Amino acid sequence: ICDRLQNGKSMCRDISSWFSQVLGVSCTLVQNVPNPNRSFANRGQLLMISRSSVKWLTEKLKHQQCHVDDTSFRPNIVISGCTPHAEDSWSNISIGEARFLISGPCNRCPMVNINQKTGKQDRNILLELAKYRRTRSHINFGQFLSVEQRRNFTLSVNDPIFIVQ
């Protein structure tokens, strides 16, 4: 998962067989084996991207007639009103009544190359990101968020976002 190994326990063979048949590739339904240092989840509970960062990338890909939009990155939260990649420098934010810790950048995998509406693949997206978003062996785009307080809250479209730190 995200270029690291993680133990899991094979689950229901019937469901695995069904997925294999429908998808046309061998599949195994796997349950996470509890480990305090690893899980099937990424580094944060939510993924945030900024619309300006997506627009910046779209401009860079314009000459390649490549389709990229917010859905290419499968985010939970899309923000607007900031400069491209401004979110890289934030530590904490609040959205409405909720407070979040920014737990780090999202290391992108080839899934960003797949158009979420058509299923067509275009390698140019990740190749372009690699030109200006590479940090060592990782290509980063978006930030993971972890909830700071443990209470119920609701996020809504157009909730104000405040940079706490």
mmCIF file with all atom_site columns, C-alpha atoms in Angstrom:
data_model
loop_
_atom_site.group_PDB
_atom_site.id
_atom_site.type_symbol
_atom_site.label_atom_id
_atom_site.label_alt_id
_atom_site.label_comp_id
_atom_site.label_asym_id
_atom_site.label_entity_id
_atom_site.label_seq_id
_atom_site.pdbx_PDB_ins_code
_atom_site.Cartn_x
_atom_site.Cartn_y
_atom_site.Cartn_z
_atom_site.occupancy
_atom_site.B_iso_or_equiv
_atom_site.pdbx_formal_charge
_atom_site.auth_seq_id
_atom_site.auth_comp_id
_atom_site.auth_asym_id
_atom_site.auth_atom_id
_atom_site.pdbx_PDB_model_num
ATOM 1   C CA . ILE A 1 1   ? 0.000   0.000   0.000   1.00 0.00 ? 1   ILE A CA 1
ATOM 2   C CA . CYS A 1 2   ? 1.552   3.266   -1.126  1.00 0.00 ? 2   CYS A CA 1
ATOM 3   C CA . ASP A 1 3   ? 4.866   1.474   -1.828  1.00 0.00 ? 3   ASP A CA 1
ATOM 4   C CA . ARG A 1 4   ? 5.074   -0.345  1.507   1.00 0.00 ? 4   ARG A CA 1
ATOM 5   C CA . LEU A 1 5   ? 4.289   -3.894  2.556   1.00 0.00 ? 5   LEU A CA 1
ATOM 6   C CA . GLN A 1 6   ? 1.455   -4.592  4.986   1.00 0.00 ? 6   GLN A CA 1
ATOM 7   C CA . ASN A 1 7   ? 0.264   -7.906  6.386   1.00 0.00 ? 7   ASN A CA 1
ATOM 8   C CA . GLY A 1 8   ? -3.313  -8.886  5.896   1.00 0.00 ? 8   GLY A CA 1
ATOM 9   C CA . LYS A 1 9   ? -5.558  -11.877 6.450   1.00 0.00 ? 9   LYS A CA 1
ATOM 10  C CA . SER A 1 10  ? -7.413  -13.452 3.532   1.00 0.00 ? 10  SER A CA 1
ATOM 11  C CA . MET A 1 11  ? -11.183 -13.255 3.981   1.00 0.00 ? 11  MET A CA 1
ATOM 12  C CA . CYS A 1 12  ? -14.269 -14.727 2.290   1.00 0.00 ? 12  CYS A CA 1
ATOM 13  C CA . ARG A 1 13  ? -13.334 -16.807 -0.785  1.00 0.00 ? 13  ARG A CA 1
ATOM 14  C CA . ASP A 1 14  ? -16.799 -16.395 -2.330  1.00 0.00 ? 14  ASP A CA 1
ATOM 15  C CA . ILE A 1 15  ? -16.482 -12.608 -2.414  1.00 0.00 ? 15  ILE A CA 1
ATOM 16  C CA . SER A 1 16  ? -12.899 -12.832 -3.693  1.00 0.00 ? 16  SER A CA 1
ATOM 17  C CA . SER A 1 17  ? -14.074 -15.147 -6.482  1.00 0.00 ? 17  SER A CA 1
ATOM 18  C CA . TRP A 1 18  ? -16.891 -12.768 -7.394  1.00 0.00 ? 18  TRP A CA 1
ATOM 19  C CA . PHE A 1 19  ? -14.485 -9.798  -7.650  1.00 0.00 ? 19  PHE A CA 1
ATOM 20  C CA . SER A 1 20  ? -12.074 -11.919 -9.706  1.00 0.00 ? 20  SER A CA 1
ATOM 21  C CA . GLN A 1 21  ? -14.824 -12.913 -12.107 1.00 0.00 ? 21  GLN A CA 1
ATOM 22  C CA . VAL A 1 22  ? -16.259 -9.407  -12.502 1.00 0.00 ? 22  VAL A CA 1
ATOM 23  C CA . LEU A 1 23  ? -12.890 -7.665  -12.855 1.00 0.00 ? 23  LEU A CA 1
ATOM 24  C CA . GLY A 1 24  ? -11.206 -10.354 -14.916 1.00 0.00 ? 24  GLY A CA 1
ATOM 25  C CA . VAL A 1 25  ? -8.127  -10.488 -12.668 1.00 0.00 ? 25  VAL A CA 1
ATOM 26  C CA . SER A 1 26  ? -7.329  -12.554 -9.615  1.00 0.00 ? 26  SER A CA 1
ATOM 27  C CA . CYS A 1 27  ? -8.540  -10.748 -6.468  1.00 0.00 ? 27  CYS A CA 1
ATOM 28  C CA . THR A 1 28  ? -8.362  -11.516 -2.775  1.00 0.00 ? 28  THR A CA 1
ATOM 29  C CA . LEU A 1 29  ? -10.430 -9.753  -0.127  1.00 0.00 ? 29  LEU A CA 1
ATOM 30  C CA . VAL A 1 30  ? -8.019  -8.956  2.705   1.00 0.00 ? 30  VAL A CA 1
ATOM 31  C CA . GLN A 1 31  ? -8.583  -7.741  6.252   1.00 0.00 ? 31  GLN A CA 1
ATOM 32  C CA . ASN A 1 32  ? -6.009  -5.639  8.063   1.00 0.00 ? 32  ASN A CA 1
ATOM 33  C CA . VAL A 1 33  ? -3.961  -7.512  10.676  1.00 0.00 ? 33  VAL A CA 1
ATOM 34  C CA . PRO A 1 34  ? -3.837  -5.161  13.687  1.00 0.00 ? 34  PRO A CA 1
ATOM 35  C CA . ASN A 1 35  ? -0.450  -3.496  13.992  1.00 0.00 ? 35  ASN A CA 1
ATOM 36  C CA . PRO A 1 36  ? 0.068   -0.222  15.885  1.00 0.00 ? 36  PRO A CA 1
ATOM 37  C CA . ASN A 1 37  ? 2.675   0.943   13.345  1.00 0.00 ? 37  ASN A CA 1
ATOM 38  C CA . ARG A 1 38  ? 0.901   0.021   10.080  1.00 0.00 ? 38  ARG A CA 1
ATOM 39  C CA . SER A 1 39  ? -2.573  -0.090  8.601   1.00 0.00 ? 39  SER A CA 1
ATOM 40  C CA . PHE A 1 40  ? -4.327  -0.126  5.249   1.00 0.00 ? 40  PHE A CA 1
ATOM 41  C CA . ALA A 1 41  ? -5.052  3.576   5.684   1.00 0.00 ? 41  ALA A CA 1
ATOM 42  C CA . ASN A 1 42  ? -2.825  6.348   4.401   1.00 0.00 ? 42  ASN A CA 1
ATOM 43  C CA . ARG A 1 43  ? -1.032  8.842   6.651   1.00 0.00 ? 43  ARG A CA 1
ATOM 44  C CA . GLY A 1 44  ? -4.207  10.756  7.449   1.00 0.00 ? 44  GLY A CA 1
ATOM 45  C CA . GLN A 1 45  ? -7.912  10.307  7.708   1.00 0.00 ? 45  GLN A CA 1
ATOM 46  C CA . LEU A 1 46  ? -8.718  12.705  4.869   1.00 0.00 ? 46  LEU A CA 1
ATOM 47  C CA . LEU A 1 47  ? -7.039  13.993  1.719   1.00 0.00 ? 47  LEU A CA 1
ATOM 48  C CA . MET A 1 48  ? -7.184  17.695  0.881   1.00 0.00 ? 48  MET A CA 1
ATOM 49  C CA . ILE A 1 49  ? -6.202  19.294  -2.417  1.00 0.00 ? 49  ILE A CA 1
ATOM 50  C CA . SER A 1 50  ? -6.559  22.852  -3.644  1.00 0.00 ? 50  SER A CA 1
ATOM 51  C CA . ARG A 1 51  ? -8.390  23.736  -6.808  1.00 0.00 ? 51  ARG A CA 1
ATOM 52  C CA . SER A 1 52  ? -5.611  26.214  -7.673  1.00 0.00 ? 52  SER A CA 1
ATOM 53  C CA . SER A 1 53  ? -3.020  23.402  -7.571  1.00 0.00 ? 53  SER A CA 1
ATOM 54  C CA . VAL A 1 54  ? -5.161  21.337  -9.938  1.00 0.00 ? 54  VAL A CA 1
ATOM 55  C CA . LYS A 1 55  ? -5.597  24.346  -12.232 1.00 0.00 ? 55  LYS A CA 1
ATOM 56  C CA . TRP A 1 56  ? -1.809  24.896  -12.208 1.00 0.00 ? 56  TRP A CA 1
ATOM 57  C CA . LEU A 1 57  ? -1.257  21.286  -13.301 1.00 0.00 ? 57  LEU A CA 1
ATOM 58  C CA . THR A 1 58  ? -4.014  21.545  -15.913 1.00 0.00 ? 58  THR A CA 1
ATOM 59  C CA . GLU A 1 59  ? -2.223  24.529  -17.458 1.00 0.00 ? 59  GLU A CA 1
ATOM 60  C CA . LYS A 1 60  ? 1.038   22.570  -17.598 1.00 0.00 ? 60  LYS A CA 1
ATOM 61  C CA . LEU A 1 61  ? -0.759  19.684  -19.362 1.00 0.00 ? 61  LEU A CA 1
ATOM 62  C CA . LYS A 1 62  ? -2.745  21.858  -21.782 1.00 0.00 ? 62  LYS A CA 1
ATOM 63  C CA . HIS A 1 63  ? -0.384  21.213  -24.721 1.00 0.00 ? 63  HIS A CA 1
ATOM 64  C CA . GLN A 1 64  ? -0.756  17.446  -24.224 1.00 0.00 ? 64  GLN A CA 1
ATOM 65  C CA . GLN A 1 65  ? -4.578  17.473  -24.370 1.00 0.00 ? 65  GLN A CA 1
ATOM 66  C CA . CYS A 1 66  ? -4.630  15.569  -21.113 1.00 0.00 ? 66  CYS A CA 1
ATOM 67  C CA . HIS A 1 67  ? -7.737  15.484  -18.889 1.00 0.00 ? 67  HIS A CA 1
ATOM 68  C CA . VAL A 1 68  ? -7.112  16.243  -15.231 1.00 0.00 ? 68  VAL A CA 1
ATOM 69  C CA . ASP A 1 69  ? -9.534  17.580  -12.628 1.00 0.00 ? 69  ASP A CA 1
ATOM 70  C CA . ASP A 1 70  ? -10.219 17.320  -8.890  1.00 0.00 ? 70  ASP A CA 1
ATOM 71  C CA . THR A 1 71  ? -11.456 13.739  -9.221  1.00 0.00 ? 71  THR A CA 1
ATOM 72  C CA . SER A 1 72  ? -8.094  12.628  -10.640 1.00 0.00 ? 72  SER A CA 1
ATOM 73  C CA . PHE A 1 73  ? -6.709  12.826  -7.088  1.00 0.00 ? 73  PHE A CA 1
ATOM 74  C CA . ARG A 1 74  ? -9.703  11.288  -5.253  1.00 0.00 ? 74  ARG A CA 1
ATOM 75  C CA . PRO A 1 75  ? -9.770  13.916  -2.479  1.00 0.00 ? 75  PRO A CA 1
ATOM 76  C CA . ASN A 1 76  ? -12.182 14.157  0.429   1.00 0.00 ? 76  ASN A CA 1
ATOM 77  C CA . ILE A 1 77  ? -11.815 17.942  0.653   1.00 0.00 ? 77  ILE A CA 1
ATOM 78  C CA . VAL A 1 78  ? -11.200 20.426  -2.167  1.00 0.00 ? 78  VAL A CA 1
ATOM 79  C CA . ILE A 1 79  ? -10.353 23.977  -1.137  1.00 0.00 ? 79  ILE A CA 1
ATOM 80  C CA . SER A 1 80  ? -10.230 27.178  -3.147  1.00 0.00 ? 80  SER A CA 1
ATOM 81  C CA . GLY A 1 81  ? -9.029  30.727  -2.637  1.00 0.00 ? 81  GLY A CA 1
ATOM 82  C CA . CYS A 1 82  ? -5.316  30.038  -2.133  1.00 0.00 ? 82  CYS A CA 1
ATOM 83  C CA . THR A 1 83  ? -2.284  30.074  -4.393  1.00 0.00 ? 83  THR A CA 1
ATOM 84  C CA . PRO A 1 84  ? -1.148  26.800  -5.999  1.00 0.00 ? 84  PRO A CA 1
ATOM 85  C CA . HIS A 1 85  ? 0.398   24.444  -3.451  1.00 0.00 ? 85  HIS A CA 1
ATOM 86  C CA . ALA A 1 86  ? 0.002   26.924  -0.577  1.00 0.00 ? 86  ALA A CA 1
ATOM 87  C CA . GLU A 1 87  ? -1.371  23.990  1.452   1.00 0.00 ? 87  GLU A CA 1
ATOM 88  C CA . ASP A 1 88  ? 2.147   22.492  1.516   1.00 0.00 ? 88  ASP A CA 1
ATOM 89  C CA . SER A 1 89  ? 3.225   25.102  4.067   1.00 0.00 ? 89  SER A CA 1
ATOM 90  C CA . TRP A 1 90  ? 0.293   24.785  6.482   1.00 0.00 ? 90  TRP A CA 1
ATOM 91  C CA . SER A 1 91  ? 0.424   22.803  9.757   1.00 0.00 ? 91  SER A CA 1
ATOM 92  C CA . ASN A 1 92  ? -3.095  23.169  11.137  1.00 0.00 ? 92  ASN A CA 1
ATOM 93  C CA . ILE A 1 93  ? -6.362  24.361  9.643   1.00 0.00 ? 93  ILE A CA 1
ATOM 94  C CA . SER A 1 94  ? -9.939  24.707  10.719  1.00 0.00 ? 94  SER A CA 1
ATOM 95  C CA . ILE A 1 95  ? -12.922 24.198  8.471   1.00 0.00 ? 95  ILE A CA 1
ATOM 96  C CA . GLY A 1 96  ? -16.125 25.372  10.043  1.00 0.00 ? 96  GLY A CA 1
ATOM 97  C CA . GLU A 1 97  ? -15.984 24.027  13.613  1.00 0.00 ? 97  GLU A CA 1
ATOM 98  C CA . ALA A 1 98  ? -13.533 21.218  12.825  1.00 0.00 ? 98  ALA A CA 1
ATOM 99  C CA . ARG A 1 99  ? -9.785  21.442  13.440  1.00 0.00 ? 99  ARG A CA 1
ATOM 100 C CA . PHE A 1 100 ? -7.287  19.400  11.459  1.00 0.00 ? 100 PHE A CA 1
ATOM 101 C CA . LEU A 1 101 ? -3.607  18.634  11.708  1.00 0.00 ? 101 LEU A CA 1
ATOM 102 C CA . ILE A 1 102 ? -1.891  18.452  8.333   1.00 0.00 ? 102 ILE A CA 1
ATOM 103 C CA . SER A 1 103 ? -0.085  15.139  8.629   1.00 0.00 ? 103 SER A CA 1
ATOM 104 C CA . GLY A 1 104 ? 1.958   15.326  5.445   1.00 0.00 ? 104 GLY A CA 1
ATOM 105 C CA . PRO A 1 105 ? 1.965   15.185  1.678   1.00 0.00 ? 105 PRO A CA 1
ATOM 106 C CA . CYS A 1 106 ? 0.240   12.505  -0.345  1.00 0.00 ? 106 CYS A CA 1
ATOM 107 C CA . ASN A 1 107 ? 2.719   10.429  -2.328  1.00 0.00 ? 107 ASN A CA 1
ATOM 108 C CA . ARG A 1 108 ? 0.966   9.901   -5.631  1.00 0.00 ? 108 ARG A CA 1
ATOM 109 C CA . CYS A 1 109 ? 0.785   6.580   -7.399  1.00 0.00 ? 109 CYS A CA 1
ATOM 110 C CA . PRO A 1 110 ? -0.195  5.789   -11.008 1.00 0.00 ? 110 PRO A CA 1
ATOM 111 C CA . MET A 1 111 ? -3.913  5.942   -10.085 1.00 0.00 ? 111 MET A CA 1
ATOM 112 C CA . VAL A 1 112 ? -3.812  9.691   -10.889 1.00 0.00 ? 112 VAL A CA 1
ATOM 113 C CA . ASN A 1 113 ? -3.239  8.687   -14.519 1.00 0.00 ? 113 ASN A CA 1
ATOM 114 C CA . ILE A 1 114 ? -6.665  7.047   -14.732 1.00 0.00 ? 114 ILE A CA 1
ATOM 115 C CA . ASN A 1 115 ? -9.587  9.224   -15.776 1.00 0.00 ? 115 ASN A CA 1
ATOM 116 C CA . GLN A 1 116 ? -12.188 8.530   -13.078 1.00 0.00 ? 116 GLN A CA 1
ATOM 117 C CA . LYS A 1 117 ? -15.086 8.949   -15.541 1.00 0.00 ? 117 LYS A CA 1
ATOM 118 C CA . THR A 1 118 ? -13.825 6.966   -18.545 1.00 0.00 ? 118 THR A CA 1
ATOM 119 C CA . GLY A 1 119 ? -11.221 4.613   -17.074 1.00 0.00 ? 119 GLY A CA 1
ATOM 120 C CA . LYS A 1 120 ? -8.732  5.678   -19.752 1.00 0.00 ? 120 LYS A CA 1
ATOM 121 C CA . GLN A 1 121 ? -5.108  5.962   -18.684 1.00 0.00 ? 121 GLN A CA 1
ATOM 122 C CA . ASP A 1 122 ? -2.727  8.824   -19.527 1.00 0.00 ? 122 ASP A CA 1
ATOM 123 C CA . ARG A 1 123 ? 0.807   8.575   -18.109 1.00 0.00 ? 123 ARG A CA 1
ATOM 124 C CA . ASN A 1 124 ? 1.430   12.273  -18.795 1.00 0.00 ? 124 ASN A CA 1
ATOM 125 C CA . ILE A 1 125 ? -0.240  13.362  -15.553 1.00 0.00 ? 125 ILE A CA 1
ATOM 126 C CA . LEU A 1 126 ? 2.238   11.652  -13.242 1.00 0.00 ? 126 LEU A CA 1
ATOM 127 C CA . LEU A 1 127 ? 5.141   12.437  -15.583 1.00 0.00 ? 127 LEU A CA 1
ATOM 128 C CA . GLU A 1 128 ? 4.273   16.149  -15.472 1.00 0.00 ? 128 GLU A CA 1
ATOM 129 C CA . LEU A 1 129 ? 3.856   16.098  -11.694 1.00 0.00 ? 129 LEU A CA 1
ATOM 130 C CA . ALA A 1 130 ? 7.278   14.466  -11.406 1.00 0.00 ? 130 ALA A CA 1
ATOM 131 C CA . LYS A 1 131 ? 8.842   17.463  -13.140 1.00 0.00 ? 131 LYS A CA 1
ATOM 132 C CA . TYR A 1 132 ? 7.916   19.879  -10.362 1.00 0.00 ? 132 TYR A CA 1
ATOM 133 C CA . ARG A 1 133 ? 6.502   17.909  -7.398  1.00 0.00 ? 133 ARG A CA 1
ATOM 134 C CA . ARG A 1 134 ? 9.184   15.255  -6.816  1.00 0.00 ? 134 ARG A CA 1
ATOM 135 C CA . THR A 1 135 ? 10.783  14.967  -3.374  1.00 0.00 ? 135 THR A CA 1
ATOM 136 C CA . ARG A 1 136 ? 13.439  12.261  -3.457  1.00 0.00 ? 136 ARG A CA 1
ATOM 137 C CA . SER A 1 137 ? 11.612  9.201   -4.805  1.00 0.00 ? 137 SER A CA 1
ATOM 138 C CA . HIS A 1 138 ? 8.095   10.521  -4.107  1.00 0.00 ? 138 HIS A CA 1
ATOM 139 C CA . ILE A 1 139 ? 5.785   12.593  -6.294  1.00 0.00 ? 139 ILE A CA 1
ATOM 140 C CA . ASN A 1 140 ? 3.590   14.624  -3.938  1.00 0.00 ? 140 ASN A CA 1
ATOM 141 C CA . PHE A 1 141 ? 0.241   16.276  -4.561  1.00 0.00 ? 141 PHE A CA 1
ATOM 142 C CA . GLY A 1 142 ? -2.267  17.141  -1.830  1.00 0.00 ? 142 GLY A CA 1
ATOM 143 C CA . GLN A 1 143 ? -2.048  16.958  1.945   1.00 0.00 ? 143 GLN A CA 1
ATOM 144 C CA . PHE A 1 144 ? -3.342  14.382  4.402   1.00 0.00 ? 144 PHE A CA 1
ATOM 145 C CA . LEU A 1 145 ? -5.449  15.675  7.276   1.00 0.00 ? 145 LEU A CA 1
ATOM 146 C CA . SER A 1 146 ? -6.019  14.148  10.687  1.00 0.00 ? 146 SER A CA 1
ATOM 147 C CA . VAL A 1 147 ? -8.884  15.267  12.908  1.00 0.00 ? 147 VAL A CA 1
ATOM 148 C CA . GLU A 1 148 ? -7.522  17.099  15.973  1.00 0.00 ? 148 GLU A CA 1
ATOM 149 C CA . GLN A 1 149 ? -10.535 16.949  18.255  1.00 0.00 ? 149 GLN A CA 1
ATOM 150 C CA . ARG A 1 150 ? -12.707 13.914  18.863  1.00 0.00 ? 150 ARG A CA 1
ATOM 151 C CA . ARG A 1 151 ? -16.203 15.292  18.637  1.00 0.00 ? 151 ARG A CA 1
ATOM 152 C CA . ASN A 1 152 ? -18.917 15.198  16.036  1.00 0.00 ? 152 ASN A CA 1
ATOM 153 C CA . PHE A 1 153 ? -18.915 17.853  13.364  1.00 0.00 ? 153 PHE A CA 1
ATOM 154 C CA . THR A 1 154 ? -20.297 18.377  9.888   1.00 0.00 ? 154 THR A CA 1
ATOM 155 C CA . LEU A 1 155 ? -18.407 19.822  6.955   1.00 0.00 ? 155 LEU A CA 1
ATOM 156 C CA . SER A 1 156 ? -20.402 21.621  4.294   1.00 0.00 ? 156 SER A CA 1
ATOM 157 C CA . VAL A 1 157 ? -19.657 23.094  0.902   1.00 0.00 ? 157 VAL A CA 1
ATOM 158 C CA . ASN A 1 158 ? -18.469 26.705  1.279   1.00 0.00 ? 158 ASN A CA 1
ATOM 159 C CA . ASP A 1 159 ? -17.485 26.316  4.951   1.00 0.00 ? 159 ASP A CA 1
ATOM 160 C CA . PRO A 1 160 ? -14.799 28.898  5.742   1.00 0.00 ? 160 PRO A CA 1
ATOM 161 C CA . ILE A 1 161 ? -11.242 27.604  6.018   1.00 0.00 ? 161 ILE A CA 1
ATOM 162 C CA . PHE A 1 162 ? -8.768  29.204  8.391   1.00 0.00 ? 162 PHE A CA 1
ATOM 163 C CA . ILE A 1 163 ? -5.053  28.563  8.495   1.00 0.00 ? 163 ILE A CA 1
ATOM 164 C CA . VAL A 1 164 ? -4.281  28.096  12.189  1.00 0.00 ? 164 VAL A CA 1
ATOM 165 C CA . GLN A 1 165 ? -0.562  27.561  11.786  1.00 0.00 ? 165 GLN A CA 1
#
